[in-house]
């Protein structure tokens, strides 16, 4: 019950975040972004406490959520310079932790690498050949990040081998990982596309927090 109460609170906080973002009240945007991110960490902790199973898996996932929270705080301060690099680094570590957590459930294989490249290569080609992107010297970091998140998504799909009649936790993991990937893809347009699309920052926040919420409920 508690995880779902926290999920509702996260969605309420997300609504406030979107509202104050639309109004341009920066201080409240930072506050509600931090609160919303703290809540997905609490959802994960509450979900595990309600149904404790694999402690090693939980520890890696929780570490990933904490890194994502830190990344959210850095990016709420600034989307440029040092804070952006720190935010990108924090999210990279979050994806590494998620991937390690999934590997704790089922070992990594060459099939995971192939699937990761199948996801990453079209994305990389898209950002290379799509007119209108300006990465301001950040392109190598972006490529590295795409490879990391692609591996995380690929490893999430590998968990289908473990469904054993209980598909819900696996479905939550895969859905959360895919939504996380989509939110980061949207961010490419938010941060680096020359022609700004007004709705995308709001869509990114909705997709990102739903993804984190689903991942946090999977324990």
PDB file of C-alpha atoms in Angstrom:
ATOM      1  CA  UNK A   1       0.000   0.000   0.000  1.00  0.00           C
ATOM      2  CA  UNK A   2       2.748   2.469   0.980  1.00  0.00           C
ATOM      3  CA  UNK A   3       4.564   2.272  -2.400  1.00  0.00           C
ATOM      4  CA  UNK A   4       1.356   3.253  -4.206  1.00  0.00           C
ATOM      5  CA  UNK A   5       0.683   6.111  -1.787  1.00  0.00           C
ATOM      6  CA  UNK A   6       4.199   7.375  -2.474  1.00  0.00           C
ATOM      7  CA  UNK A   7       3.595   6.939  -6.209  1.00  0.00           C
ATOM      8  CA  UNK A   8       0.487   9.116  -5.978  1.00  0.00           C
ATOM      9  CA  UNK A   9       2.479  11.731  -4.063  1.00  0.00           C
ATOM     10  CA  UNK A  10       5.161  11.587  -6.758  1.00  0.00           C
ATOM     11  CA  UNK A  11       2.562  12.225  -9.459  1.00  0.00           C
ATOM     12  CA  UNK A  12       1.114  15.134  -7.476  1.00  0.00           C
ATOM     13  CA  UNK A  13       4.600  16.578  -7.071  1.00  0.00           C
ATOM     14  CA  UNK A  14       5.196  16.038 -10.787  1.00  0.00           C
ATOM     15  CA  UNK A  15       2.009  17.984 -11.526  1.00  0.00           C
ATOM     16  CA  UNK A  16       3.287  20.867  -9.435  1.00  0.00           C
ATOM     17  CA  UNK A  17       6.654  20.667 -11.176  1.00  0.00           C
ATOM     18  CA  UNK A  18       4.998  20.944 -14.593  1.00  0.00           C
ATOM     19  CA  UNK A  19       2.753  23.781 -13.412  1.00  0.00           C
ATOM     20  CA  UNK A  20       5.548  25.926 -12.003  1.00  0.00           C
ATOM     21  CA  UNK A  21       7.748  25.147 -14.991  1.00  0.00           C
ATOM     22  CA  UNK A  22       5.017  26.535 -17.218  1.00  0.00           C
ATOM     23  CA  UNK A  23       4.876  29.647 -15.021  1.00  0.00           C
ATOM     24  CA  UNK A  24       8.659  29.982 -15.069  1.00  0.00           C
ATOM     25  CA  UNK A  25       9.041  30.007 -11.267  1.00  0.00           C
ATOM     26  CA  UNK A  26      12.576  28.583 -11.193  1.00  0.00           C
ATOM     27  CA  UNK A  27      12.966  28.158  -7.433  1.00  0.00           C
ATOM     28  CA  UNK A  28       9.752  26.121  -7.183  1.00  0.00           C
ATOM     29  CA  UNK A  29      10.738  24.096 -10.241  1.00  0.00           C
ATOM     30  CA  UNK A  30      13.972  23.142  -8.470  1.00  0.00           C
ATOM     31  CA  UNK A  31      12.136  22.309  -5.247  1.00  0.00           C
ATOM     32  CA  UNK A  32       9.458  20.134  -6.854  1.00  0.00           C
ATOM     33  CA  UNK A  33      11.957  18.428  -9.152  1.00  0.00           C
ATOM     34  CA  UNK A  34      14.008  17.440  -6.115  1.00  0.00           C
ATOM     35  CA  UNK A  35      10.910  16.324  -4.184  1.00  0.00           C
ATOM     36  CA  UNK A  36       9.609  14.277  -7.125  1.00  0.00           C
ATOM     37  CA  UNK A  37      12.982  12.564  -7.475  1.00  0.00           C
ATOM     38  CA  UNK A  38      13.259  11.894  -3.744  1.00  0.00           C
ATOM     39  CA  UNK A  39       9.862  10.222  -3.925  1.00  0.00           C
ATOM     40  CA  UNK A  40      10.944   7.630  -6.525  1.00  0.00           C
ATOM     41  CA  UNK A  41      13.837   6.718  -4.217  1.00  0.00           C
ATOM     42  CA  UNK A  42      11.334   6.307  -1.362  1.00  0.00           C
ATOM     43  CA  UNK A  43       9.040   4.229  -3.597  1.00  0.00           C
ATOM     44  CA  UNK A  44      11.913   1.837  -4.278  1.00  0.00           C
ATOM     45  CA  UNK A  45      12.771   1.539  -0.580  1.00  0.00           C
ATOM     46  CA  UNK A  46       9.127   1.003   0.373  1.00  0.00           C
ATOM     47  CA  UNK A  47       8.588  -1.556  -2.404  1.00  0.00           C
ATOM     48  CA  UNK A  48      11.547  -3.600  -1.229  1.00  0.00           C
ATOM     49  CA  UNK A  49      10.523  -3.393   2.430  1.00  0.00           C
ATOM     50  CA  UNK A  50       7.022  -4.577   1.525  1.00  0.00           C
ATOM     51  CA  UNK A  51       8.371  -7.547  -0.434  1.00  0.00           C
ATOM     52  CA  UNK A  52      12.088  -8.139   0.295  1.00  0.00           C
ATOM     53  CA  UNK A  53      13.720 -10.660  -2.031  1.00  0.00           C
ATOM     54  CA  UNK A  54      17.100 -10.126  -3.671  1.00  0.00           C
ATOM     55  CA  UNK A  55      19.096  -7.782  -1.427  1.00  0.00           C
ATOM     56  CA  UNK A  56      22.037  -7.490  -3.847  1.00  0.00           C
ATOM     57  CA  UNK A  57      19.708  -6.501  -6.700  1.00  0.00           C
ATOM     58  CA  UNK A  58      17.950  -3.954  -4.493  1.00  0.00           C
ATOM     59  CA  UNK A  59      21.195  -2.342  -3.344  1.00  0.00           C
ATOM     60  CA  UNK A  60      22.392  -1.759  -6.914  1.00  0.00           C
ATOM     61  CA  UNK A  61      18.989  -0.447  -7.992  1.00  0.00           C
ATOM     62  CA  UNK A  62      18.736   1.862  -4.988  1.00  0.00           C
ATOM     63  CA  UNK A  63      22.223   3.206  -5.708  1.00  0.00           C
ATOM     64  CA  UNK A  64      21.083   3.864  -9.269  1.00  0.00           C
ATOM     65  CA  UNK A  65      18.018   5.751  -8.051  1.00  0.00           C
ATOM     66  CA  UNK A  66      20.185   7.867  -5.761  1.00  0.00           C
ATOM     67  CA  UNK A  67      22.556   8.732  -8.623  1.00  0.00           C
ATOM     68  CA  UNK A  68      19.526   9.668 -10.751  1.00  0.00           C
ATOM     69  CA  UNK A  69      18.294  11.901  -7.915  1.00  0.00           C
ATOM     70  CA  UNK A  70      21.701  13.595  -7.757  1.00  0.00           C
ATOM     71  CA  UNK A  71      21.669  14.029 -11.536  1.00  0.00           C
ATOM     72  CA  UNK A  72      18.232  15.651 -11.345  1.00  0.00           C
ATOM     73  CA  UNK A  73      19.477  18.102  -8.739  1.00  0.00           C
ATOM     74  CA  UNK A  74      22.529  19.052 -10.815  1.00  0.00           C
ATOM     75  CA  UNK A  75      20.476  19.560 -13.979  1.00  0.00           C
ATOM     76  CA  UNK A  76      17.856  21.586 -12.103  1.00  0.00           C
ATOM     77  CA  UNK A  77      20.645  24.019 -11.197  1.00  0.00           C
ATOM     78  CA  UNK A  78      21.991  24.390 -14.740  1.00  0.00           C
ATOM     79  CA  UNK A  79      21.821  22.678 -18.140  1.00  0.00           C
ATOM     80  CA  UNK A  80      25.254  23.994 -19.069  1.00  0.00           C
ATOM     81  CA  UNK A  81      28.886  23.789 -18.010  1.00  0.00           C
ATOM     82  CA  UNK A  82      30.036  21.945 -14.925  1.00  0.00           C
ATOM     83  CA  UNK A  83      26.576  21.159 -13.564  1.00  0.00           C
ATOM     84  CA  UNK A  84      25.550  19.581 -16.870  1.00  0.00           C
ATOM     85  CA  UNK A  85      28.679  17.400 -16.905  1.00  0.00           C
ATOM     86  CA  UNK A  86      28.066  16.398 -13.274  1.00  0.00           C
ATOM     87  CA  UNK A  87      24.444  15.646 -14.083  1.00  0.00           C
ATOM     88  CA  UNK A  88      25.385  13.573 -17.131  1.00  0.00           C
ATOM     89  CA  UNK A  89      27.983  11.726 -15.055  1.00  0.00           C
ATOM     90  CA  UNK A  90      25.426  11.003 -12.329  1.00  0.00           C
ATOM     91  CA  UNK A  91      22.924   9.614 -14.818  1.00  0.00           C
ATOM     92  CA  UNK A  92      25.649   7.559 -16.453  1.00  0.00           C
ATOM     93  CA  UNK A  93      26.421   6.000 -13.078  1.00  0.00           C
ATOM     94  CA  UNK A  94      22.697   5.409 -12.544  1.00  0.00           C
ATOM     95  CA  UNK A  95      22.529   3.429 -15.796  1.00  0.00           C
ATOM     96  CA  UNK A  96      25.634   1.489 -14.826  1.00  0.00           C
ATOM     97  CA  UNK A  97      24.041   0.599 -11.480  1.00  0.00           C
ATOM     98  CA  UNK A  98      20.778  -0.470 -13.123  1.00  0.00           C
ATOM     99  CA  UNK A  99      22.705  -2.623 -15.598  1.00  0.00           C
ATOM    100  CA  UNK A 100      24.742  -4.242 -12.825  1.00  0.00           C
ATOM    101  CA  UNK A 101      21.522  -4.884 -10.905  1.00  0.00           C
ATOM    102  CA  UNK A 102      19.998  -6.636 -13.919  1.00  0.00           C
ATOM    103  CA  UNK A 103      23.215  -8.632 -14.298  1.00  0.00           C
ATOM    104  CA  UNK A 104      22.755  -9.767 -10.693  1.00  0.00           C
ATOM    105  CA  UNK A 105      19.538 -11.439 -11.844  1.00  0.00           C
ATOM    106  CA  UNK A 106      20.879 -12.916 -15.067  1.00  0.00           C
ATOM    107  CA  UNK A 107      24.455 -12.840 -16.368  1.00  0.00           C
ATOM    108  CA  UNK A 108      25.378 -10.636 -19.291  1.00  0.00           C
ATOM    109  CA  UNK A 109      25.788 -12.355 -22.670  1.00  0.00           C
ATOM    110  CA  UNK A 110      26.863 -11.544 -26.208  1.00  0.00           C
ATOM    111  CA  UNK A 111      23.172 -11.321 -27.127  1.00  0.00           C
ATOM    112  CA  UNK A 112      22.836  -8.350 -24.754  1.00  0.00           C
ATOM    113  CA  UNK A 113      25.713  -6.582 -26.503  1.00  0.00           C
ATOM    114  CA  UNK A 114      24.179  -7.189 -29.930  1.00  0.00           C
ATOM    115  CA  UNK A 115      20.804  -5.863 -28.799  1.00  0.00           C
ATOM    116  CA  UNK A 116      22.464  -2.842 -27.176  1.00  0.00           C
ATOM    117  CA  UNK A 117      24.270  -2.002 -30.421  1.00  0.00           C
ATOM    118  CA  UNK A 118      21.035  -2.550 -32.346  1.00  0.00           C
ATOM    119  CA  UNK A 119      19.452   0.109 -30.146  1.00  0.00           C
ATOM    120  CA  UNK A 120      22.420   2.483 -29.990  1.00  0.00           C
ATOM    121  CA  UNK A 121      23.626   2.553 -33.608  1.00  0.00           C
ATOM    122  CA  UNK A 122      20.362   3.850 -35.165  1.00  0.00           C
ATOM    123  CA  UNK A 123      20.154   6.497 -32.436  1.00  0.00           C
ATOM    124  CA  UNK A 124      23.745   7.605 -33.031  1.00  0.00           C
ATOM    125  CA  UNK A 125      23.190   7.672 -36.796  1.00  0.00           C
ATOM    126  CA  UNK A 126      20.036   9.718 -36.278  1.00  0.00           C
ATOM    127  CA  UNK A 127      21.773  12.432 -34.272  1.00  0.00           C
ATOM    128  CA  UNK A 128      24.686  12.496 -36.734  1.00  0.00           C
ATOM    129  CA  UNK A 129      22.625  12.859 -39.885  1.00  0.00           C
ATOM    130  CA  UNK A 130      19.605  14.776 -38.580  1.00  0.00           C
ATOM    131  CA  UNK A 131      19.931  18.455 -39.444  1.00  0.00           C
ATOM    132  CA  UNK A 132      19.496  20.934 -36.621  1.00  0.00           C
ATOM    133  CA  UNK A 133      21.559  19.430 -33.804  1.00  0.00           C
ATOM    134  CA  UNK A 134      24.395  21.422 -32.259  1.00  0.00           C
ATOM    135  CA  UNK A 135      26.217  19.525 -29.497  1.00  0.00           C
ATOM    136  CA  UNK A 136      28.702  22.275 -28.610  1.00  0.00           C
ATOM    137  CA  UNK A 137      31.636  19.874 -28.256  1.00  0.00           C
ATOM    138  CA  UNK A 138      29.642  17.412 -26.124  1.00  0.00           C
ATOM    139  CA  UNK A 139      29.151  14.842 -28.891  1.00  0.00           C
ATOM    140  CA  UNK A 140      31.677  12.228 -27.581  1.00  0.00           C
ATOM    141  CA  UNK A 141      30.003  12.302 -24.156  1.00  0.00           C
ATOM    142  CA  UNK A 142      26.586  11.969 -25.754  1.00  0.00           C
ATOM    143  CA  UNK A 143      27.728   8.921 -27.748  1.00  0.00           C
ATOM    144  CA  UNK A 144      29.130   7.313 -24.600  1.00  0.00           C
ATOM    145  CA  UNK A 145      25.874   7.997 -22.762  1.00  0.00           C
ATOM    146  CA  UNK A 146      23.781   6.509 -25.590  1.00  0.00           C
ATOM    147  CA  UNK A 147      25.866   3.330 -25.428  1.00  0.00           C
ATOM    148  CA  UNK A 148      25.373   3.087 -21.651  1.00  0.00           C
ATOM    149  CA  UNK A 149      21.617   3.523 -21.699  1.00  0.00           C
ATOM    150  CA  UNK A 150      21.289   1.167 -24.681  1.00  0.00           C
ATOM    151  CA  UNK A 151      23.055  -1.544 -22.700  1.00  0.00           C
ATOM    152  CA  UNK A 152      20.743  -0.901 -19.751  1.00  0.00           C
ATOM    153  CA  UNK A 153      17.664  -1.321 -21.946  1.00  0.00           C
ATOM    154  CA  UNK A 154      19.086  -4.424 -23.636  1.00  0.00           C
ATOM    155  CA  UNK A 155      19.845  -6.007 -20.271  1.00  0.00           C
ATOM    156  CA  UNK A 156      16.320  -5.221 -19.087  1.00  0.00           C
ATOM    157  CA  UNK A 157      14.897  -7.154 -22.048  1.00  0.00           C
ATOM    158  CA  UNK A 158      17.137 -10.116 -21.220  1.00  0.00           C
ATOM    159  CA  UNK A 159      15.169 -10.527 -17.979  1.00  0.00           C
ATOM    160  CA  UNK A 160      12.283 -11.967 -20.009  1.00  0.00           C
ATOM    161  CA  UNK A 161      14.039 -15.298 -19.507  1.00  0.00           C
ATOM    162  CA  UNK A 162      13.140 -15.081 -15.801  1.00  0.00           C
ATOM    163  CA  UNK A 163       9.393 -14.489 -16.088  1.00  0.00           C
ATOM    164  CA  UNK A 164       8.469 -17.931 -14.661  1.00  0.00           C
ATOM    165  CA  UNK A 165       4.756 -17.190 -14.667  1.00  0.00           C
ATOM    166  CA  UNK A 166       5.158 -13.822 -12.903  1.00  0.00           C
ATOM    167  CA  UNK A 167       5.594 -11.342 -15.701  1.00  0.00           C
ATOM    168  CA  UNK A 168       4.600  -8.194 -13.778  1.00  0.00           C
ATOM    169  CA  UNK A 169       7.999  -7.319 -12.217  1.00  0.00           C
ATOM    170  CA  UNK A 170       9.768  -7.937 -15.535  1.00  0.00           C
ATOM    171  CA  UNK A 171       7.179  -5.859 -17.383  1.00  0.00           C
ATOM    172  CA  UNK A 172       7.735  -3.003 -14.919  1.00  0.00           C
ATOM    173  CA  UNK A 173      11.505  -3.170 -15.403  1.00  0.00           C
ATOM    174  CA  UNK A 174      11.334  -3.259 -19.197  1.00  0.00           C
ATOM    175  CA  UNK A 175       8.687  -0.525 -19.370  1.00  0.00           C
ATOM    176  CA  UNK A 176      10.663   1.664 -16.969  1.00  0.00           C
ATOM    177  CA  UNK A 177      13.924   1.159 -18.879  1.00  0.00           C
ATOM    178  CA  UNK A 178      12.288   1.934 -22.237  1.00  0.00           C
ATOM    179  CA  UNK A 179      10.616   5.068 -20.867  1.00  0.00           C
ATOM    180  CA  UNK A 180      13.965   6.186 -19.430  1.00  0.00           C
ATOM    181  CA  UNK A 181      15.519   5.724 -22.877  1.00  0.00           C
ATOM    182  CA  UNK A 182      12.697   7.678 -24.539  1.00  0.00           C
ATOM    183  CA  UNK A 183      13.037  10.517 -22.029  1.00  0.00           C
ATOM    184  CA  UNK A 184      16.763  10.804 -22.768  1.00  0.00           C
ATOM    185  CA  UNK A 185      16.066  10.739 -26.506  1.00  0.00           C
ATOM    186  CA  UNK A 186      13.638  13.628 -26.016  1.00  0.00           C
ATOM    187  CA  UNK A 187      16.355  15.493 -24.106  1.00  0.00           C
ATOM    188  CA  UNK A 188      18.533  15.472 -27.217  1.00  0.00           C
ATOM    189  CA  UNK A 189      15.944  17.762 -28.793  1.00  0.00           C
ATOM    190  CA  UNK A 190      15.440  19.800 -25.617  1.00  0.00           C
ATOM    191  CA  UNK A 191      19.142  20.579 -25.115  1.00  0.00           C
ATOM    192  CA  UNK A 192      20.731  20.382 -28.549  1.00  0.00           C
ATOM    193  CA  UNK A 193      18.140  20.920 -31.270  1.00  0.00           C
ATOM    194  CA  UNK A 194      18.240  24.396 -32.783  1.00  0.00           C
ATOM    195  CA  UNK A 195      14.493  24.592 -33.333  1.00  0.00           C
ATOM    196  CA  UNK A 196      12.834  24.511 -29.921  1.00  0.00           C
ATOM    197  CA  UNK A 197       9.637  22.489 -29.525  1.00  0.00           C
ATOM    198  CA  UNK A 198       7.729  23.897 -26.558  1.00  0.00           C
ATOM    199  CA  UNK A 199       6.025  20.729 -25.364  1.00  0.00           C
ATOM    200  CA  UNK A 200       9.118  18.523 -25.271  1.00  0.00           C
ATOM    201  CA  UNK A 201      10.545  19.584 -21.854  1.00  0.00           C
ATOM    202  CA  UNK A 202       7.179  18.778 -20.261  1.00  0.00           C
ATOM    203  CA  UNK A 203       6.845  15.497 -22.141  1.00  0.00           C
ATOM    204  CA  UNK A 204      10.362  14.568 -21.065  1.00  0.00           C
ATOM    205  CA  UNK A 205       9.518  15.061 -17.392  1.00  0.00           C
ATOM    206  CA  UNK A 206       6.329  12.991 -17.644  1.00  0.00           C
ATOM    207  CA  UNK A 207       8.026  10.107 -19.468  1.00  0.00           C
ATOM    208  CA  UNK A 208      11.089  10.189 -17.181  1.00  0.00           C
ATOM    209  CA  UNK A 209       9.186  10.111 -13.899  1.00  0.00           C
ATOM    210  CA  UNK A 210       6.761   7.451 -15.075  1.00  0.00           C
ATOM    211  CA  UNK A 211       9.780   5.379 -16.073  1.00  0.00           C
ATOM    212  CA  UNK A 212      11.479   5.826 -12.722  1.00  0.00           C
ATOM    213  CA  UNK A 213       8.223   5.104 -10.922  1.00  0.00           C
ATOM    214  CA  UNK A 214       7.767   1.812 -12.770  1.00  0.00           C
ATOM    215  CA  UNK A 215      11.368   0.794 -12.073  1.00  0.00           C
ATOM    216  CA  UNK A 216      10.918   1.656  -8.405  1.00  0.00           C
ATOM    217  CA  UNK A 217       7.811  -0.545  -8.105  1.00  0.00           C
ATOM    218  CA  UNK A 218       9.435  -3.708  -9.478  1.00  0.00           C
ATOM    219  CA  UNK A 219      10.709  -5.193  -6.192  1.00  0.00           C
TER     220      UNK A 219
END
